[in-house]
Steps between C-alpha positions, in 0.01 A plus 500: 500500500445159658784349703526187285500710185799695633679180602436347156635809325805493728551132421498570125737795543739284703517241223542759222786667688682172568443323168743694273833316495760765572827460692320389818291243318807361331679487834215298654493261204878465504498413870212257451694313230838516677407456867146370515146631509502645851805716438317645200177545694670671796665735251151568362381582853775760525381654174139484620586684823660780300198512266263542795714785636479684167127427477454653847701808404297542181170454685606748767605756238174469309301491823653828622410667170130434565364824355717477192402138437133581545513798262703325228388137537420444130820669387700286743333185370595599145855585610523165678392317185764679292771418757388136498512487120859631503604247766321222315687581178830520687438162664396347166821620328742442789743209507487360856815292462723781373792544734413188696804364679584155377704406801332309779450675830680378805323354798284742693243488778129567459549831680767604249269401214221709650714808569677507162172468307340763724781750441508433126126565473521803729759655269241518220328825605325526161260227615307783669396619151361156427306504827362845424382373162342187647340684793349754262391234250322294766384804703676334791538810717196724522414790733194307623698187594596497872856419604414163650354385169814614318695276739285209382587594144872499587451156654353394166811630323724308740297183446514537122876553483581220748269257318666590170848411630365184664350383169783607268772336712289183517461493121870569440607228746263244344584590141872567536579257216280692259549848641704718266571860407230508232226407748601795722490736202154371402376551857612864489326550166176356637515725808576802279201425276269458801609837644461673161150354455402615850626851426317521165180373659539761774545780244185402310305457822610842627395664171166319506428611857610856422279520190209348692547750778505791254197374309 
C-alpha cells in the first residue's frame, strides 16, 4: 500500500469519526456559539487527541493479531461493513440535541476547554468498535504494512479530525444567526447515510471479490 493511499484513507476515517454530532460535537458547537470560535475549536482539538489515542489502540490491537487478520481478511472486511451499517443507522436515528444543557457555560480557559472535551471523548470506549469497522472497511491495517507507514496513516486520521473541527467551528461561527437544531439533525442524517452507503458498497465489493476468487 502506497504511503499517500494510507494517509488518504486515514484522512477519510478521521472525518467520518468526527462528523457524527454526539455529546462532544454538541459541546463544541455550544462553546462556539456561547464563547467564540476558538473555544469551540480548542474543544475539538481535545476530542481529536482522544480520537487519535483510540485509533492508535485499535491499530495496535489489529497489528498484533497479524496472523488472524491475514487468515480472515475478507471476513473482517464483511464484519467491518456490518458494524459500520449499524453505526450509520444509529447516527441517522439519533437526536444530537437530546439532553443538551440549555444553560450557558461559565468562563473557562482554552486548557479547560481542551481537557474537558478530551475526557468526554475518552469516556466513549465504544468508539473502538467504530474504528475496527472503519479499519476493516478501508483495509487500513494489513500484515504487509510496516509500522512506520501505519504512523503516517494515524497522522492522516489526526489531520482529518482536526480539519473537521476547524471547518465546522468556522461554519457555525459565520452562520450563527441561521444555525439551529434542525440543521444539526440534518447533518447527522447525512453522515449516517454516507456511512451506511459505504458499508453496503463494502459488502457488495467483498462478495464480488470472494465470488471472483472462487470462480
